[in-house]
CSV table of C-alpha atoms in Angstrom, one decimal:
chain,number,residue,atom,x,y,z
D,1,UNK,CA,-17.2,20.8,2.8
D,2,UNK,CA,-17.6,18.2,0.1
D,3,UNK,CA,-21.2,19.1,-0.4
D,4,UNK,CA,-20.3,22.7,-1.0
D,5,UNK,CA,-17.9,21.7,-3.8
D,6,UNK,CA,-20.4,19.3,-5.0
D,7,UNK,CA,-23.0,22.0,-5.5
D,8,UNK,CA,-20.6,23.8,-7.8
D,9,UNK,CA,-19.4,20.7,-9.6
D,10,UNK,CA,-23.0,19.6,-10.2
D,11,UNK,CA,-23.6,22.7,-12.3
D,12,UNK,CA,-21.3,21.3,-15.0
D,13,UNK,CA,-21.5,18.3,-17.4
D,14,UNK,CA,-21.1,15.1,-15.3
D,15,UNK,CA,-18.5,13.4,-17.6
D,16,UNK,CA,-16.3,16.5,-17.8
D,17,UNK,CA,-16.6,16.9,-14.0
D,18,UNK,CA,-15.5,13.3,-13.6
D,19,UNK,CA,-12.3,13.8,-15.6
D,20,UNK,CA,-11.6,17.2,-14.0
D,21,UNK,CA,-12.0,15.8,-10.5
D,22,UNK,CA,-9.7,12.8,-11.2
D,23,UNK,CA,-7.0,15.2,-12.6
D,24,UNK,CA,-7.4,17.7,-9.7
D,25,UNK,CA,-7.2,14.9,-7.1
D,26,UNK,CA,-4.1,13.4,-8.7
D,27,UNK,CA,-2.4,16.8,-8.8
D,28,UNK,CA,-3.2,17.5,-5.2
D,29,UNK,CA,-2.1,14.1,-3.9
D,30,UNK,CA,1.3,14.4,-5.6
D,31,UNK,CA,2.1,16.7,-2.7
D,32,UNK,CA,3.4,14.5,0.1
D,33,UNK,CA,1.9,16.6,2.9
D,34,UNK,CA,-1.5,16.7,1.2
D,35,UNK,CA,-1.5,13.0,0.6
D,36,UNK,CA,-0.6,12.3,4.2
D,37,UNK,CA,-3.3,14.5,5.5
D,38,UNK,CA,-5.8,13.1,3.0
D,39,UNK,CA,-5.1,9.5,3.9
D,40,UNK,CA,-5.2,10.3,7.7
D,41,UNK,CA,-8.6,12.0,7.2
D,42,UNK,CA,-10.3,9.3,5.1
D,43,UNK,CA,-8.5,5.9,5.4
D,44,UNK,CA,-9.1,3.6,8.3
D,45,UNK,CA,-6.6,1.0,9.5
D,46,UNK,CA,-8.2,-1.5,11.8
D,47,UNK,CA,-7.6,-5.3,12.1
D,48,UNK,CA,-11.3,-5.8,12.5
D,49,UNK,CA,-11.9,-4.7,8.9
D,50,UNK,CA,-9.5,-7.3,7.4
D,51,UNK,CA,-11.4,-9.7,5.3
D,52,UNK,CA,-10.3,-12.9,3.4
D,53,UNK,CA,-12.5,-13.7,0.4
D,54,UNK,CA,-11.9,-16.1,-2.5
D,55,UNK,CA,-8.3,-16.5,-1.4
D,56,UNK,CA,-7.5,-12.8,-1.3
D,57,UNK,CA,-6.8,-10.7,1.8
D,58,UNK,CA,-8.6,-7.3,1.8
D,59,UNK,CA,-7.5,-4.6,4.3
D,60,UNK,CA,-11.2,-3.6,4.4
D,61,UNK,CA,-14.3,-4.8,2.5
D,62,UNK,CA,-15.1,-1.5,0.7
D,63,UNK,CA,-14.3,-1.3,-3.0
D,64,UNK,CA,-14.7,1.1,-5.8
D,65,UNK,CA,-17.0,-0.5,-8.5
D,66,UNK,CA,-16.0,-0.7,-12.1
D,67,UNK,CA,-16.6,2.2,-14.3
D,68,UNK,CA,-15.0,4.9,-12.1
D,69,UNK,CA,-11.4,4.1,-13.0
D,70,UNK,CA,-11.9,2.5,-16.4
D,71,UNK,CA,-8.3,2.9,-17.6
D,72,UNK,CA,-6.3,2.2,-14.4
D,73,UNK,CA,-5.2,5.8,-14.0
D,74,UNK,CA,-6.6,6.7,-10.5
D,75,UNK,CA,-6.3,3.5,-8.4
D,76,UNK,CA,-3.4,4.9,-6.3
D,77,UNK,CA,-5.3,8.1,-5.5
D,78,UNK,CA,-8.5,6.1,-4.7
D,79,UNK,CA,-6.4,4.0,-2.3
D,80,UNK,CA,-5.7,7.1,-0.3
D,81,UNK,CA,-9.5,7.6,0.0
D,82,UNK,CA,-9.7,4.5,2.1
D,83,UNK,CA,-10.8,1.9,-0.3
D,84,UNK,CA,-9.9,-1.8,0.4
D,85,UNK,CA,-9.9,-2.6,-3.3
D,86,UNK,CA,-10.5,-1.1,-6.7
D,87,UNK,CA,-12.1,-2.6,-9.8
D,88,UNK,CA,-10.8,-1.2,-13.1
D,89,UNK,CA,-12.6,-1.3,-16.4
D,90,UNK,CA,-14.7,-2.4,-18.1
D,91,UNK,CA,-11.8,-3.2,-20.4
D,92,UNK,CA,-12.2,-4.4,-24.0
D,93,UNK,CA,-9.7,-5.9,-26.4
D,94,UNK,CA,-9.6,-2.9,-28.7
D,95,UNK,CA,-9.9,0.8,-27.6
D,96,UNK,CA,-13.3,2.2,-28.2
D,97,UNK,CA,-14.9,5.6,-27.7
D,98,UNK,CA,-18.2,4.4,-26.4
D,99,UNK,CA,-21.6,5.9,-27.1
D,100,UNK,CA,-22.2,9.4,-28.4
D,101,UNK,CA,-22.2,12.4,-26.0
D,102,UNK,CA,-23.9,13.2,-23.7
D,103,UNK,CA,-24.0,9.8,-22.0
D,104,UNK,CA,-23.9,10.5,-18.3
D,105,UNK,CA,-26.7,12.2,-16.4
D,106,UNK,CA,-27.4,13.1,-12.7
D,107,UNK,CA,-30.8,12.5,-11.3
D,108,UNK,CA,-30.4,14.7,-8.2
D,109,UNK,CA,-33.9,14.3,-6.8
D,110,UNK,CA,-33.3,10.5,-6.5
D,111,UNK,CA,-29.6,10.7,-5.7
D,112,UNK,CA,-29.0,8.6,-8.8
D,113,UNK,CA,-27.1,8.5,-12.1
D,114,UNK,CA,-28.0,7.3,-15.5
D,115,UNK,CA,-25.2,6.3,-17.8
D,116,UNK,CA,-25.0,4.9,-21.3
D,117,UNK,CA,-21.2,5.1,-21.6
D,118,UNK,CA,-20.8,2.0,-23.8
D,119,UNK,CA,-17.5,0.5,-22.5
D,120,UNK,CA,-15.4,3.6,-23.5
D,121,UNK,CA,-11.8,2.6,-22.6
D,122,UNK,CA,-8.2,2.6,-23.9
D,123,UNK,CA,-8.1,-1.1,-24.7
D,124,UNK,CA,-6.4,-4.0,-22.9
D,125,UNK,CA,-2.9,-3.3,-24.1
D,126,UNK,CA,-2.9,0.3,-22.8
D,127,UNK,CA,-4.5,-0.7,-19.5
D,128,UNK,CA,-2.1,-3.6,-18.9
D,129,UNK,CA,0.9,-1.2,-19.7
D,130,UNK,CA,-0.3,1.1,-16.9
D,131,UNK,CA,-0.7,-1.8,-14.4
D,132,UNK,CA,2.8,-3.0,-15.1
D,133,UNK,CA,4.2,-0.1,-13.0
D,134,UNK,CA,1.8,-1.0,-10.1
D,135,UNK,CA,3.7,-0.7,-6.8
D,136,UNK,CA,0.9,-1.0,-4.3
D,137,UNK,CA,-0.4,-4.0,-2.4
D,138,UNK,CA,-3.9,-2.7,-3.0
D,139,UNK,CA,-6.1,-5.4,-4.5
D,140,UNK,CA,-7.2,-4.6,-8.0
D,141,UNK,CA,-9.8,-6.4,-10.0
D,142,UNK,CA,-10.1,-6.4,-13.8
D,143,UNK,CA,-13.6,-6.0,-15.2
D,144,UNK,CA,-13.6,-7.3,-18.8
D,145,UNK,CA,-16.1,-7.1,-21.7
D,146,UNK,CA,-16.5,-7.4,-25.4
D,147,UNK,CA,-16.1,-4.7,-28.1
D,148,UNK,CA,-19.3,-3.3,-29.5
D,149,UNK,CA,-18.7,-4.6,-33.0
D,150,UNK,CA,-17.9,-8.2,-31.9
D,151,UNK,CA,-20.9,-10.4,-32.5
D,152,UNK,CA,-22.2,-12.3,-29.5
D,153,UNK,CA,-21.2,-15.7,-31.1
D,154,UNK,CA,-17.6,-14.5,-31.0
D,155,UNK,CA,-17.7,-12.8,-27.6
D,156,UNK,CA,-15.7,-15.6,-25.9
D,157,UNK,CA,-12.7,-14.6,-27.9
D,158,UNK,CA,-12.9,-11.0,-26.6
D,159,UNK,CA,-13.1,-12.2,-23.0
D,160,UNK,CA,-10.1,-14.4,-23.6
D,161,UNK,CA,-8.0,-11.6,-25.0
D,162,UNK,CA,-8.7,-9.4,-22.0
D,163,UNK,CA,-8.2,-12.3,-19.6
D,164,UNK,CA,-4.8,-13.2,-21.0
D,165,UNK,CA,-3.7,-9.5,-21.4
D,166,UNK,CA,-4.6,-8.5,-17.8
D,167,UNK,CA,-3.7,-11.8,-16.1
D,168,UNK,CA,-0.3,-10.8,-14.8
D,169,UNK,CA,-1.5,-7.5,-13.4
D,170,UNK,CA,-4.8,-7.9,-11.6
D,171,UNK,CA,-5.8,-10.0,-8.6
D,172,UNK,CA,-9.2,-11.1,-9.7
D,173,UNK,CA,-11.4,-10.9,-12.8
D,174,UNK,CA,-15.0,-9.9,-13.4
D,175,UNK,CA,-16.9,-11.0,-16.5
D,176,UNK,CA,-19.3,-8.2,-17.5
D,177,UNK,CA,-22.2,-9.4,-19.5
D,178,UNK,CA,-24.8,-7.3,-17.7
D,179,UNK,CA,-24.2,-3.7,-18.9
D,180,UNK,CA,-27.3,-2.4,-20.7
D,181,UNK,CA,-25.3,0.0,-22.8
D,182,UNK,CA,-23.7,-2.4,-25.4
D,183,UNK,CA,-26.3,-3.7,-27.8
D,184,UNK,CA,-27.4,-7.3,-27.2
D,185,UNK,CA,-24.7,-7.8,-24.5
D,186,UNK,CA,-27.3,-8.9,-21.9
D,187,UNK,CA,-28.2,-11.8,-24.1
D,188,UNK,CA,-24.9,-13.4,-23.0
D,189,UNK,CA,-26.5,-13.8,-19.5
D,190,UNK,CA,-28.6,-16.7,-20.9
D,191,UNK,CA,-27.5,-20.0,-19.6
D,192,UNK,CA,-25.8,-21.5,-22.7
D,193,UNK,CA,-23.6,-18.6,-23.9
D,194,UNK,CA,-22.7,-17.6,-20.3
D,195,UNK,CA,-21.7,-21.1,-19.4
D,196,UNK,CA,-19.5,-21.3,-22.5
D,197,UNK,CA,-17.7,-18.0,-21.7
D,198,UNK,CA,-17.1,-18.8,-18.0
D,199,UNK,CA,-16.0,-22.4,-18.6
D,200,UNK,CA,-13.6,-21.3,-21.3
D,201,UNK,CA,-12.0,-18.7,-18.9
D,202,UNK,CA,-11.9,-21.2,-16.1
D,203,UNK,CA,-10.1,-23.7,-18.4
D,204,UNK,CA,-7.5,-21.0,-19.2
D,205,UNK,CA,-7.3,-20.2,-15.5
D,206,UNK,CA,-6.7,-23.8,-14.6
D,207,UNK,CA,-3.7,-23.9,-16.9
D,208,UNK,CA,-1.9,-21.1,-14.9
D,209,UNK,CA,0.6,-22.0,-12.1
D,210,UNK,CA,-1.4,-19.7,-9.8
D,211,UNK,CA,-5.2,-19.4,-10.6
D,212,UNK,CA,-7.0,-16.1,-10.0
D,213,UNK,CA,-10.6,-15.7,-8.9
D,214,UNK,CA,-13.2,-15.2,-11.7
D,215,UNK,CA,-16.5,-13.5,-10.8
D,216,UNK,CA,-19.6,-12.8,-12.8
D,217,UNK,CA,-21.4,-9.4,-12.6
D,218,UNK,CA,-25.1,-9.7,-13.1
D,219,UNK,CA,-28.0,-7.4,-13.8
D,220,UNK,CA,-30.6,-6.5,-11.1
D,221,UNK,CA,-33.3,-7.1,-13.7
D,222,UNK,CA,-33.1,-10.9,-13.8
D,223,UNK,CA,-36.0,-13.1,-12.8
D,224,UNK,CA,-35.9,-15.6,-10.0
D,225,UNK,CA,-35.7,-18.4,-12.6
D,226,UNK,CA,-32.7,-16.7,-14.2
D,227,UNK,CA,-31.1,-16.2,-10.8
D,228,UNK,CA,-31.5,-20.0,-10.3
D,229,UNK,CA,-29.7,-20.5,-13.6
D,230,UNK,CA,-26.9,-18.2,-12.3
D,231,UNK,CA,-26.5,-20.4,-9.2
D,232,UNK,CA,-26.3,-23.5,-11.3
D,233,UNK,CA,-23.8,-21.9,-13.7
D,234,UNK,CA,-21.5,-20.9,-10.7
D,235,UNK,CA,-21.6,-24.5,-9.4
D,236,UNK,CA,-21.0,-26.0,-12.9
D,237,UNK,CA,-18.1,-23.7,-13.9
D,238,UNK,CA,-16.7,-23.3,-10.3
D,239,UNK,CA,-16.1,-19.6,-10.7
D,240,UNK,CA,-15.3,-17.8,-7.5
D,241,UNK,CA,-18.4,-15.7,-7.0
D,242,UNK,CA,-20.9,-13.1,-8.1
D,243,UNK,CA,-21.1,-9.3,-8.1
D,244,UNK,CA,-24.7,-8.2,-7.5
D,245,UNK,CA,-25.6,-6.0,-9.2
D,246,UNK,CA,-25.0,-3.9,-12.3
D,247,UNK,CA,-27.2,-0.9,-13.2
D,248,UNK,CA,-30.9,-1.3,-13.9
D,249,UNK,CA,-33.0,-0.4,-16.9
D,250,UNK,CA,-36.1,0.0,-14.7
D,251,UNK,CA,-37.4,3.5,-13.8
D,252,UNK,CA,-40.0,2.6,-11.2
D,253,UNK,CA,-40.8,4.7,-8.1
D,254,UNK,CA,-38.6,7.7,-8.9
D,255,UNK,CA,-39.2,11.2,-7.7
D,256,UNK,CA,-37.9,12.5,-11.1
D,257,UNK,CA,-40.6,13.3,-13.6
D,258,UNK,CA,-41.3,11.1,-16.6
D,259,UNK,CA,-40.7,14.0,-18.8
D,260,UNK,CA,-37.2,14.5,-17.5
D,261,UNK,CA,-36.4,10.8,-17.7
D,262,UNK,CA,-37.7,10.7,-21.3
D,263,UNK,CA,-35.3,13.6,-22.1
D,264,UNK,CA,-32.4,11.7,-20.6
D,265,UNK,CA,-33.3,8.6,-22.5
D,266,UNK,CA,-31.9,5.1,-22.3
D,267,UNK,CA,-29.1,3.9,-20.0
D,268,UNK,CA,-28.4,2.1,-16.8
D,269,UNK,CA,-29.7,3.6,-13.5
D,270,UNK,CA,-27.5,3.5,-10.4
D,271,UNK,CA,-27.7,5.0,-7.0
D,272,UNK,CA,-30.4,5.0,-4.2
D,273,UNK,CA,-33.3,3.7,-6.3
D,274,UNK,CA,-31.3,0.5,-6.9
D,275,UNK,CA,-30.6,-0.2,-3.2
D,276,UNK,CA,-33.5,-2.5,-2.4
D,277,UNK,CA,-33.4,-4.5,-5.6
D,278,UNK,CA,-29.7,-5.2,-5.4
D,279,UNK,CA,-30.1,-6.3,-1.8
D,280,UNK,CA,-33.0,-8.6,-2.8
D,281,UNK,CA,-30.8,-10.2,-5.4
D,282,UNK,CA,-28.0,-10.7,-2.9
D,283,UNK,CA,-30.3,-12.3,-0.4
D,284,UNK,CA,-31.9,-14.6,-2.9
D,285,UNK,CA,-28.6,-15.8,-4.3
D,286,UNK,CA,-27.1,-16.3,-0.8
D,287,UNK,CA,-30.2,-18.1,0.6
D,288,UNK,CA,-30.9,-20.3,-2.5
D,289,UNK,CA,-27.3,-21.4,-2.7
D,290,UNK,CA,-26.9,-21.9,1.0
D,291,UNK,CA,-24.0,-19.4,1.0
D,292,UNK,CA,-22.1,-21.6,-1.5
D,293,UNK,CA,-20.1,-18.7,-3.0
D,294,UNK,CA,-19.0,-15.2,-2.1
D,295,UNK,CA,-21.0,-12.2,-3.3
D,296,UNK,CA,-19.9,-8.6,-3.7
D,297,UNK,CA,-22.8,-6.4,-3.1
D,298,UNK,CA,-23.2,-3.1,-5.0
D,299,UNK,CA,-26.1,-0.8,-5.7
D,300,UNK,CA,-27.4,2.2,-3.8
D,301,UNK,CA,-24.8,2.2,-1.0
D,302,UNK,CA,-24.8,5.8,0.4
D,303,UNK,CA,-24.2,5.1,4.1
D,304,UNK,CA,-22.7,2.6,6.5
D,305,UNK,CA,-26.2,1.4,7.2
D,306,UNK,CA,-26.7,0.6,3.5
D,307,UNK,CA,-23.4,-1.4,3.4
D,308,UNK,CA,-24.3,-3.4,6.5
D,309,UNK,CA,-27.7,-4.3,5.0
D,310,UNK,CA,-25.9,-5.7,2.0
D,311,UNK,CA,-23.6,-7.8,4.3
D,312,UNK,CA,-26.5,-9.0,6.4
D,313,UNK,CA,-28.2,-10.1,3.2
D,314,UNK,CA,-25.1,-12.2,2.3
D,315,UNK,CA,-22.5,-10.0,0.8
D,316,UNK,CA,-18.9,-10.6,1.8
D,317,UNK,CA,-17.6,-7.4,0.3
D,318,UNK,CA,-19.3,-4.3,-1.0
D,319,UNK,CA,-18.6,-1.7,-3.7
D,320,UNK,CA,-19.7,1.9,-4.2
D,321,UNK,CA,-19.8,4.3,-7.1
D,322,UNK,CA,-22.8,6.6,-7.2
D,323,UNK,CA,-22.7,7.0,-3.4
D,324,UNK,CA,-19.1,8.2,-3.7
D,325,UNK,CA,-20.2,10.8,-6.2
D,326,UNK,CA,-23.0,12.2,-4.0
D,327,UNK,CA,-21.3,11.7,-0.6
D,328,UNK,CA,-17.6,12.1,-1.4
D,329,UNK,CA,-14.6,10.3,0.2
D,330,UNK,CA,-16.1,10.8,3.7
D,331,UNK,CA,-18.5,8.0,2.7
D,332,UNK,CA,-15.7,5.4,2.8
D,333,UNK,CA,-14.6,6.6,6.2
D,334,UNK,CA,-18.2,6.4,7.5
D,335,UNK,CA,-18.7,2.9,6.2
D,336,UNK,CA,-15.5,1.6,7.7
D,337,UNK,CA,-16.1,3.3,11.0
D,338,UNK,CA,-19.7,1.9,10.9
D,339,UNK,CA,-18.5,-1.6,10.2
D,340,UNK,CA,-16.0,-1.5,13.1
D,341,UNK,CA,-18.9,-0.6,15.5
D,342,UNK,CA,-21.2,-3.1,13.9
D,343,UNK,CA,-18.7,-5.9,14.2
D,344,UNK,CA,-17.8,-5.0,17.8
D,345,UNK,CA,-21.5,-5.2,18.8
D,346,UNK,CA,-22.0,-8.4,16.9
D,347,UNK,CA,-19.0,-10.0,18.6
D,348,UNK,CA,-20.4,-9.1,22.1
D,349,UNK,CA,-23.6,-11.1,21.5
């Protein structure tokens, strides 16, 4: 059924479809009978799925990655789709419109998406105001970034503003320095500036009566040497873990023609083509660190098999985004059902 609707929706502009779908879903789920039916169809309740990671209890290990619910308007509806946690954002101190339109593109032949959104969001004050009315035990993460006009040397101030503004309302934080769509942002992944930002946030965190986990989201395009630096930075700053990975700037081994890709232009690629590289990064970090910190695996998860591969590589939790666009809410049910079967077989051995 979803693929029938998808074939119609995919005829329209991706960003407009995104906003239309969120509004339509919210309107439909306002009806109590519809929401009950929806939750029964897609959400899975099973004790085997419960997972405790960096001090938080997740009802299942499947999350929605940042970028889908940038402004904290859809997390309640997404919970009914069966997610165990939602990551809102990326949130910046000031509201910003992001990059010029069009900035979101489907690459259907590769079951992928290219985006160059540019941290379009309502700003930390508006997002925090929405989360004040939060009345669900669903775990919510806050993905934070810097405004486009903020120079890199002042970036730590932007991260601090977002950290303080969202602190009462989210369960964990994600420092985003790996989006390819804000000019020079990825330079903050270098050892010195990254350590400065993370250590500053940890110092703020340690002053709170109850600390909250801080994670770092990294690009899939880092070299092994850079990944070694990441491991060292995690150990130095004592942040809670890593999200691997963000979108890629690579365009290798795609079915889509170079002509079409050139027409789309720059942006971060997500979806199936990212699956193997993100899993490689997870495995490298987990192996080289001897499993010293939790990893949330994201990139190219379109099936239960894909999610299990990430976990076998070392991920404690996983997130989806593009797979949800292509497969619909049934994907979350399939992954959770697949994990229950996988864990049952694993426990019998």
